Amino acid sequence: MSKLWNDVDAYFTSQLNADDEVITGILENEEERSEAASGQGKFLQLLARIKGAKTVLEIGTLSGYSTLWLGKALPEEGRMATLESNPEYAKTAFEHIKAAELDDKVEVIEAPAENTLPKLLERGYPRFDFIYINANQKHYPDYLEAAINMAKSGSVILTERKIMESFEEEEAKCPKMQRFLQILTEHPRVDATAVQTVGSRGHDGFVMAVLD
């Protein structure tokens, strides 16, 4: 079945030009490319464009693959902050962002997200239109609460989830996951759903929320 998933991803990528020349040229490292799916990157970009996002926050930069897709969705006056605690990842991401000529819009902040998130508004960022969480999943409840506090009415929050791995490891029963789901279901500002996906990254998925 995984071969079929790969073939379908490859077909639609070729037919819909989901790969971006700049992004493909920058991310030449095979390890980075194997962890990335251009269709999912384009999906992020389209969601941000549909939202009309002028301010974007990303929690978890890694080498900057999703950062570039989201950064290219920004209008001329748009701003984006991406948080990364690993110095090597932060350095690589900045190089990719600069090569894509997005460094005037996108700031890489090298620090643990739990330390940085409470200070972002103090740094002059407005409340964010679009927030993407793709970091250490044990901190997801804390990141989600912080994201809600930094968002405004109509903001979109998207969280990457490795659905299959989580349930195989019985993560769904752990207190952190229960707290994460409790916030999504009980917070008065949040309307959320979860979607499973299959493709070149295997059995995956995401959670998406819109704030009142």
PDB file of C-alpha atoms in Angstrom:
ATOM      1  CA  MET A   1       0.000   0.000   0.000  1.00  0.00           C
ATOM      2  CA  SER A   2       2.858   2.410   0.776  1.00  0.00           C
ATOM      3  CA  LYS A   3       4.085   2.137  -2.835  1.00  0.00           C
ATOM      4  CA  LEU A   4       0.641   3.240  -4.033  1.00  0.00           C
ATOM      5  CA  TRP A   5       0.709   6.178  -1.614  1.00  0.00           C
ATOM      6  CA  ASN A   6       4.119   7.222  -2.935  1.00  0.00           C
ATOM      7  CA  ASP A   7       3.002   6.851  -6.536  1.00  0.00           C
ATOM      8  CA  VAL A   8      -0.117   8.976  -5.968  1.00  0.00           C
ATOM      9  CA  ASP A   9       1.928  11.695  -4.250  1.00  0.00           C
ATOM     10  CA  ALA A  10       4.461  11.671  -7.082  1.00  0.00           C
ATOM     11  CA  TYR A  11       1.710  11.849  -9.711  1.00  0.00           C
ATOM     12  CA  PHE A  12      -0.084  14.830  -8.223  1.00  0.00           C
ATOM     13  CA  THR A  13       3.191  16.607  -7.503  1.00  0.00           C
ATOM     14  CA  SER A  14       4.151  16.301 -11.169  1.00  0.00           C
ATOM     15  CA  GLN A  15       0.703  17.230 -12.468  1.00  0.00           C
ATOM     16  CA  LEU A  16      -0.010  20.121 -10.127  1.00  0.00           C
ATOM     17  CA  ASN A  17       3.540  21.522  -9.970  1.00  0.00           C
ATOM     18  CA  ALA A  18       3.454  21.217  -6.183  1.00  0.00           C
ATOM     19  CA  ASP A  19       7.235  21.383  -6.061  1.00  0.00           C
ATOM     20  CA  ASP A  20       8.602  24.908  -5.976  1.00  0.00           C
ATOM     21  CA  GLU A  21      11.804  25.584  -7.933  1.00  0.00           C
ATOM     22  CA  VAL A  22      13.361  27.700  -5.212  1.00  0.00           C
ATOM     23  CA  ILE A  23      12.500  25.292  -2.407  1.00  0.00           C
ATOM     24  CA  THR A  24      13.583  22.240  -4.381  1.00  0.00           C
ATOM     25  CA  GLY A  25      16.882  23.876  -5.274  1.00  0.00           C
ATOM     26  CA  ILE A  26      17.630  24.884  -1.692  1.00  0.00           C
ATOM     27  CA  LEU A  27      16.757  21.590  -0.044  1.00  0.00           C
ATOM     28  CA  GLU A  28      19.152  19.363  -1.933  1.00  0.00           C
ATOM     29  CA  ASN A  29      20.100  17.247   1.068  1.00  0.00           C
ATOM     30  CA  GLU A  30      18.537  13.812   0.601  1.00  0.00           C
ATOM     31  CA  GLU A  31      17.807  13.401   4.309  1.00  0.00           C
ATOM     32  CA  GLU A  32      15.914  16.683   4.378  1.00  0.00           C
ATOM     33  CA  ARG A  33      14.015  15.828   1.207  1.00  0.00           C
ATOM     34  CA  SER A  34      13.032  12.405   2.541  1.00  0.00           C
ATOM     35  CA  GLU A  35      11.394  14.058   5.527  1.00  0.00           C
ATOM     36  CA  ALA A  36       9.532  16.578   3.386  1.00  0.00           C
ATOM     37  CA  ALA A  37       6.450  16.259   1.223  1.00  0.00           C
ATOM     38  CA  SER A  38       5.956  19.028  -1.302  1.00  0.00           C
ATOM     39  CA  GLY A  39       2.215  18.413  -1.535  1.00  0.00           C
ATOM     40  CA  GLN A  40       1.876  18.983   2.202  1.00  0.00           C
ATOM     41  CA  GLY A  41       4.067  22.064   1.984  1.00  0.00           C
ATOM     42  CA  LYS A  42       1.862  23.463  -0.760  1.00  0.00           C
ATOM     43  CA  PHE A  43      -1.190  22.577   1.346  1.00  0.00           C
ATOM     44  CA  LEU A  44       0.178  24.740   4.186  1.00  0.00           C
ATOM     45  CA  GLN A  45       0.839  27.578   1.763  1.00  0.00           C
ATOM     46  CA  LEU A  46      -2.667  27.436   0.294  1.00  0.00           C
ATOM     47  CA  LEU A  47      -4.268  27.374   3.740  1.00  0.00           C
ATOM     48  CA  ALA A  48      -2.325  30.497   4.721  1.00  0.00           C
ATOM     49  CA  ARG A  49      -3.324  32.187   1.442  1.00  0.00           C
ATOM     50  CA  ILE A  50      -6.980  31.212   1.828  1.00  0.00           C
ATOM     51  CA  LYS A  51      -6.883  32.686   5.310  1.00  0.00           C
ATOM     52  CA  GLY A  52      -5.254  35.838   3.921  1.00  0.00           C
ATOM     53  CA  ALA A  53      -2.617  35.588   6.641  1.00  0.00           C
ATOM     54  CA  LYS A  54      -0.408  38.631   7.123  1.00  0.00           C
ATOM     55  CA  THR A  55       1.243  37.318  10.282  1.00  0.00           C
ATOM     56  CA  VAL A  56       2.415  33.717  10.668  1.00  0.00           C
ATOM     57  CA  LEU A  57       3.950  31.875  13.618  1.00  0.00           C
ATOM     58  CA  GLU A  58       5.709  28.538  13.278  1.00  0.00           C
ATOM     59  CA  ILE A  59       6.710  26.524  16.338  1.00  0.00           C
ATOM     60  CA  GLY A  60       9.453  24.105  15.254  1.00  0.00           C
ATOM     61  CA  THR A  61      11.541  25.186  12.264  1.00  0.00           C
ATOM     62  CA  LEU A  62      13.865  22.230  11.637  1.00  0.00           C
ATOM     63  CA  SER A  63      15.681  22.989   8.363  1.00  0.00           C
ATOM     64  CA  GLY A  64      13.008  25.441   7.230  1.00  0.00           C
ATOM     65  CA  TYR A  65      11.070  23.424   4.646  1.00  0.00           C
ATOM     66  CA  SER A  66       7.590  24.327   5.877  1.00  0.00           C
ATOM     67  CA  THR A  67       8.925  27.772   6.784  1.00  0.00           C
ATOM     68  CA  LEU A  68       9.639  28.517   3.134  1.00  0.00           C
ATOM     69  CA  TRP A  69       6.220  27.400   1.971  1.00  0.00           C
ATOM     70  CA  LEU A  70       4.507  29.547   4.597  1.00  0.00           C
ATOM     71  CA  GLY A  71       6.844  32.491   4.011  1.00  0.00           C
ATOM     72  CA  LYS A  72       6.009  32.480   0.302  1.00  0.00           C
ATOM     73  CA  ALA A  73       2.311  32.785   1.193  1.00  0.00           C
ATOM     74  CA  LEU A  74       2.870  36.144   2.902  1.00  0.00           C
ATOM     75  CA  PRO A  75       1.893  39.403   1.220  1.00  0.00           C
ATOM     76  CA  GLU A  76       4.487  42.147   0.751  1.00  0.00           C
ATOM     77  CA  GLU A  77       3.868  43.588   4.197  1.00  0.00           C
ATOM     78  CA  GLY A  78       3.633  40.165   5.890  1.00  0.00           C
ATOM     79  CA  ARG A  79       5.711  38.993   8.850  1.00  0.00           C
ATOM     80  CA  MET A  80       6.596  35.544  10.147  1.00  0.00           C
ATOM     81  CA  ALA A  81       8.373  34.270  13.254  1.00  0.00           C
ATOM     82  CA  THR A  82       9.672  30.709  13.385  1.00  0.00           C
ATOM     83  CA  LEU A  83      11.018  29.234  16.628  1.00  0.00           C
ATOM     84  CA  GLU A  84      13.812  26.652  16.780  1.00  0.00           C
ATOM     85  CA  SER A  85      15.827  25.565  19.823  1.00  0.00           C
ATOM     86  CA  ASN A  86      18.451  23.537  17.926  1.00  0.00           C
ATOM     87  CA  PRO A  87      21.317  25.872  16.822  1.00  0.00           C
ATOM     88  CA  GLU A  88      22.235  23.734  13.785  1.00  0.00           C
ATOM     89  CA  TYR A  89      18.664  23.616  12.518  1.00  0.00           C
ATOM     90  CA  ALA A  90      18.241  27.349  13.129  1.00  0.00           C
ATOM     91  CA  LYS A  91      21.430  28.142  11.172  1.00  0.00           C
ATOM     92  CA  THR A  92      20.420  25.909   8.259  1.00  0.00           C
ATOM     93  CA  ALA A  93      16.913  27.345   8.191  1.00  0.00           C
ATOM     94  CA  PHE A  94      18.220  30.912   8.127  1.00  0.00           C
ATOM     95  CA  GLU A  95      20.491  30.072   5.181  1.00  0.00           C
ATOM     96  CA  HIS A  96      17.528  28.596   3.294  1.00  0.00           C
ATOM     97  CA  ILE A  97      15.321  31.584   4.110  1.00  0.00           C
ATOM     98  CA  LYS A  98      17.995  34.011   2.928  1.00  0.00           C
ATOM     99  CA  ALA A  99      18.543  32.050  -0.279  1.00  0.00           C
ATOM    100  CA  ALA A 100      14.799  32.199  -0.935  1.00  0.00           C
ATOM    101  CA  GLU A 101      14.937  35.988  -0.391  1.00  0.00           C
ATOM    102  CA  LEU A 102      12.462  35.782   2.465  1.00  0.00           C
ATOM    103  CA  ASP A 103      14.756  37.114   5.196  1.00  0.00           C
ATOM    104  CA  ASP A 104      13.026  40.514   5.094  1.00  0.00           C
ATOM    105  CA  LYS A 105       9.756  38.833   6.156  1.00  0.00           C
ATOM    106  CA  VAL A 106      10.799  35.769   8.174  1.00  0.00           C
ATOM    107  CA  GLU A 107      12.681  35.842  11.482  1.00  0.00           C
ATOM    108  CA  VAL A 108      14.290  32.694  12.878  1.00  0.00           C
ATOM    109  CA  ILE A 109      14.340  32.882  16.668  1.00  0.00           C
ATOM    110  CA  GLU A 110      16.840  30.441  18.140  1.00  0.00           C
ATOM    111  CA  ALA A 111      15.470  29.637  21.585  1.00  0.00           C
ATOM    112  CA  PRO A 112      13.177  27.095  23.246  1.00  0.00           C
ATOM    113  CA  ALA A 113       9.603  27.892  22.277  1.00  0.00           C
ATOM    114  CA  GLU A 114       8.406  27.695  25.871  1.00  0.00           C
ATOM    115  CA  ASN A 115      10.757  30.592  26.706  1.00  0.00           C
ATOM    116  CA  THR A 116      10.065  32.620  23.566  1.00  0.00           C
ATOM    117  CA  LEU A 117       6.305  32.378  23.112  1.00  0.00           C
ATOM    118  CA  PRO A 118       5.351  34.592  26.086  1.00  0.00           C
ATOM    119  CA  LYS A 119       7.648  37.362  24.795  1.00  0.00           C
ATOM    120  CA  LEU A 120       6.697  37.472  21.108  1.00  0.00           C
ATOM    121  CA  LEU A 121       4.043  40.140  21.461  1.00  0.00           C
ATOM    122  CA  GLU A 122       6.520  42.209  23.485  1.00  0.00           C
ATOM    123  CA  ARG A 123       8.927  41.960  20.537  1.00  0.00           C
ATOM    124  CA  GLY A 124       6.465  43.910  18.442  1.00  0.00           C
ATOM    125  CA  TYR A 125       4.633  41.078  16.693  1.00  0.00           C
ATOM    126  CA  PRO A 126       0.874  41.570  16.377  1.00  0.00           C
ATOM    127  CA  ARG A 127      -1.494  38.728  17.144  1.00  0.00           C
ATOM    128  CA  PHE A 128      -1.016  36.014  14.556  1.00  0.00           C
ATOM    129  CA  ASP A 129      -3.404  35.083  11.744  1.00  0.00           C
ATOM    130  CA  PHE A 130      -1.952  31.615  11.139  1.00  0.00           C
ATOM    131  CA  ILE A 131      -0.022  29.380  13.562  1.00  0.00           C
ATOM    132  CA  TYR A 132       1.658  26.085  12.646  1.00  0.00           C
ATOM    133  CA  ILE A 133       2.841  23.789  15.453  1.00  0.00           C
ATOM    134  CA  ASN A 134       5.353  21.124  14.399  1.00  0.00           C
ATOM    135  CA  ALA A 135       7.651  20.547  17.356  1.00  0.00           C
ATOM    136  CA  ASN A 136       8.169  18.284  20.361  1.00  0.00           C
ATOM    137  CA  GLN A 137       4.745  16.749  20.828  1.00  0.00           C
ATOM    138  CA  LYS A 138       5.043  16.419  24.604  1.00  0.00           C
ATOM    139  CA  HIS A 139       4.842  20.229  24.738  1.00  0.00           C
ATOM    140  CA  TYR A 140       1.803  20.474  22.442  1.00  0.00           C
ATOM    141  CA  PRO A 141      -0.665  21.391  25.221  1.00  0.00           C
ATOM    142  CA  ASP A 142       1.550  24.292  26.332  1.00  0.00           C
ATOM    143  CA  TYR A 143       2.197  25.407  22.746  1.00  0.00           C
ATOM    144  CA  LEU A 144      -1.516  25.242  21.951  1.00  0.00           C
ATOM    145  CA  GLU A 145      -2.459  27.367  24.962  1.00  0.00           C
ATOM    146  CA  ALA A 146       0.214  29.923  24.061  1.00  0.00           C
ATOM    147  CA  ALA A 147      -0.954  29.956  20.429  1.00  0.00           C
ATOM    148  CA  ILE A 148      -4.538  30.648  21.472  1.00  0.00           C
ATOM    149  CA  ASN A 149      -3.372  33.550  23.625  1.00  0.00           C
ATOM    150  CA  MET A 150      -1.422  35.036  20.695  1.00  0.00           C
ATOM    151  CA  ALA A 151      -4.163  34.590  18.106  1.00  0.00           C
ATOM    152  CA  LYS A 152      -7.236  36.651  17.299  1.00  0.00           C
ATOM    153  CA  SER A 153     -10.767  35.956  16.164  1.00  0.00           C
ATOM    154  CA  GLY A 154     -10.668  33.966  12.927  1.00  0.00           C
ATOM    155  CA  SER A 155      -7.059  32.825  13.352  1.00  0.00           C
ATOM    156  CA  VAL A 156      -6.134  29.337  12.161  1.00  0.00           C
ATOM    157  CA  ILE A 157      -4.004  26.943  14.236  1.00  0.00           C
ATOM    158  CA  LEU A 158      -2.630  23.834  12.535  1.00  0.00           C
ATOM    159  CA  THR A 159      -0.749  21.131  14.434  1.00  0.00           C
ATOM    160  CA  GLU A 160       1.197  18.355  12.771  1.00  0.00           C
ATOM    161  CA  ARG A 161       0.381  14.925  14.180  1.00  0.00           C
ATOM    162  CA  LYS A 162       1.961  11.550  13.460  1.00  0.00           C
ATOM    163  CA  ILE A 163      -1.361   9.803  13.915  1.00  0.00           C
ATOM    164  CA  MET A 164      -0.288   6.179  13.400  1.00  0.00           C
ATOM    165  CA  GLU A 165       2.812   6.398  15.603  1.00  0.00           C
ATOM    166  CA  SER A 166       0.865   8.114  18.357  1.00  0.00           C
ATOM    167  CA  PHE A 167      -1.812   5.473  18.589  1.00  0.00           C
ATOM    168  CA  GLU A 168       0.584   2.539  18.225  1.00  0.00           C
ATOM    169  CA  GLU A 169       2.471   3.918  21.211  1.00  0.00           C
ATOM    170  CA  GLU A 170      -0.816   4.455  23.067  1.00  0.00           C
ATOM    171  CA  GLU A 171       0.041   8.132  23.252  1.00  0.00           C
ATOM    172  CA  ALA A 172      -3.654   8.901  22.978  1.00  0.00           C
ATOM    173  CA  LYS A 173      -4.043   7.691  26.580  1.00  0.00           C
ATOM    174  CA  CYS A 174      -1.196   9.751  28.039  1.00  0.00           C
ATOM    175  CA  PRO A 175      -1.985  12.802  30.213  1.00  0.00           C
ATOM    176  CA  LYS A 176      -0.335  15.233  27.764  1.00  0.00           C
ATOM    177  CA  MET A 177      -2.479  14.063  24.862  1.00  0.00           C
ATOM    178  CA  GLN A 178      -5.595  14.109  27.018  1.00  0.00           C
ATOM    179  CA  ARG A 179      -4.850  17.686  28.044  1.00  0.00           C
ATOM    180  CA  PHE A 180      -4.218  18.641  24.404  1.00  0.00           C
ATOM    181  CA  LEU A 181      -7.579  17.202  23.354  1.00  0.00           C
ATOM    182  CA  GLN A 182      -9.310  18.762  26.344  1.00  0.00           C
ATOM    183  CA  ILE A 183      -8.133  22.217  25.293  1.00  0.00           C
ATOM    184  CA  LEU A 184      -9.356  21.605  21.738  1.00  0.00           C
ATOM    185  CA  THR A 185     -12.782  20.429  22.870  1.00  0.00           C
ATOM    186  CA  GLU A 186     -13.446  22.641  25.892  1.00  0.00           C
ATOM    187  CA  HIS A 187     -11.786  25.980  25.188  1.00  0.00           C
ATOM    188  CA  PRO A 188     -14.578  28.488  24.449  1.00  0.00           C
ATOM    189  CA  ARG A 189     -12.680  30.096  21.543  1.00  0.00           C
ATOM    190  CA  VAL A 190     -11.695  26.873  19.726  1.00  0.00           C
ATOM    191  CA  ASP A 191     -13.503  24.931  17.009  1.00  0.00           C
ATOM    192  CA  ALA A 192     -11.300  22.014  15.875  1.00  0.00           C
ATOM    193  CA  THR A 193     -11.121  18.772  13.944  1.00  0.00           C
ATOM    194  CA  ALA A 194      -8.523  16.092  13.153  1.00  0.00           C
ATOM    195  CA  VAL A 195      -7.813  14.693   9.689  1.00  0.00           C
ATOM    196  CA  GLN A 196      -5.863  11.551   8.803  1.00  0.00           C
ATOM    197  CA  THR A 197      -3.726  11.499   5.664  1.00  0.00           C
ATOM    198  CA  VAL A 198      -1.740   8.908   3.728  1.00  0.00           C
ATOM    199  CA  GLY A 199       1.111   9.515   1.309  1.00  0.00           C
ATOM    200  CA  SER A 200       4.874   9.460   0.939  1.00  0.00           C
ATOM    201  CA  ARG A 201       5.207  10.162   4.672  1.00  0.00           C
ATOM    202  CA  GLY A 202       3.072   7.142   5.525  1.00  0.00           C
ATOM    203  CA  HIS A 203       0.010   7.322   7.758  1.00  0.00           C
ATOM    204  CA  ASP A 204       0.012  10.886   9.012  1.00  0.00           C
ATOM    205  CA  GLY A 205      -2.431  13.640   9.804  1.00  0.00           C
ATOM    206  CA  PHE A 206      -3.077  17.014  11.360  1.00  0.00           C
ATOM    207  CA  VAL A 207      -5.342  18.894  13.731  1.00  0.00           C
ATOM    208  CA  MET A 208      -6.830  22.196  12.587  1.00  0.00           C
ATOM    209  CA  ALA A 209      -8.591  24.762  14.728  1.00  0.00           C
ATOM    210  CA  VAL A 210     -10.283  28.104  14.056  1.00  0.00           C
ATOM    211  CA  LEU A 211     -10.662  30.632  16.849  1.00  0.00           C
ATOM    212  CA  ASP A 212     -13.806  32.574  17.652  1.00  0.00           C
TER     213      ASP A 212
END
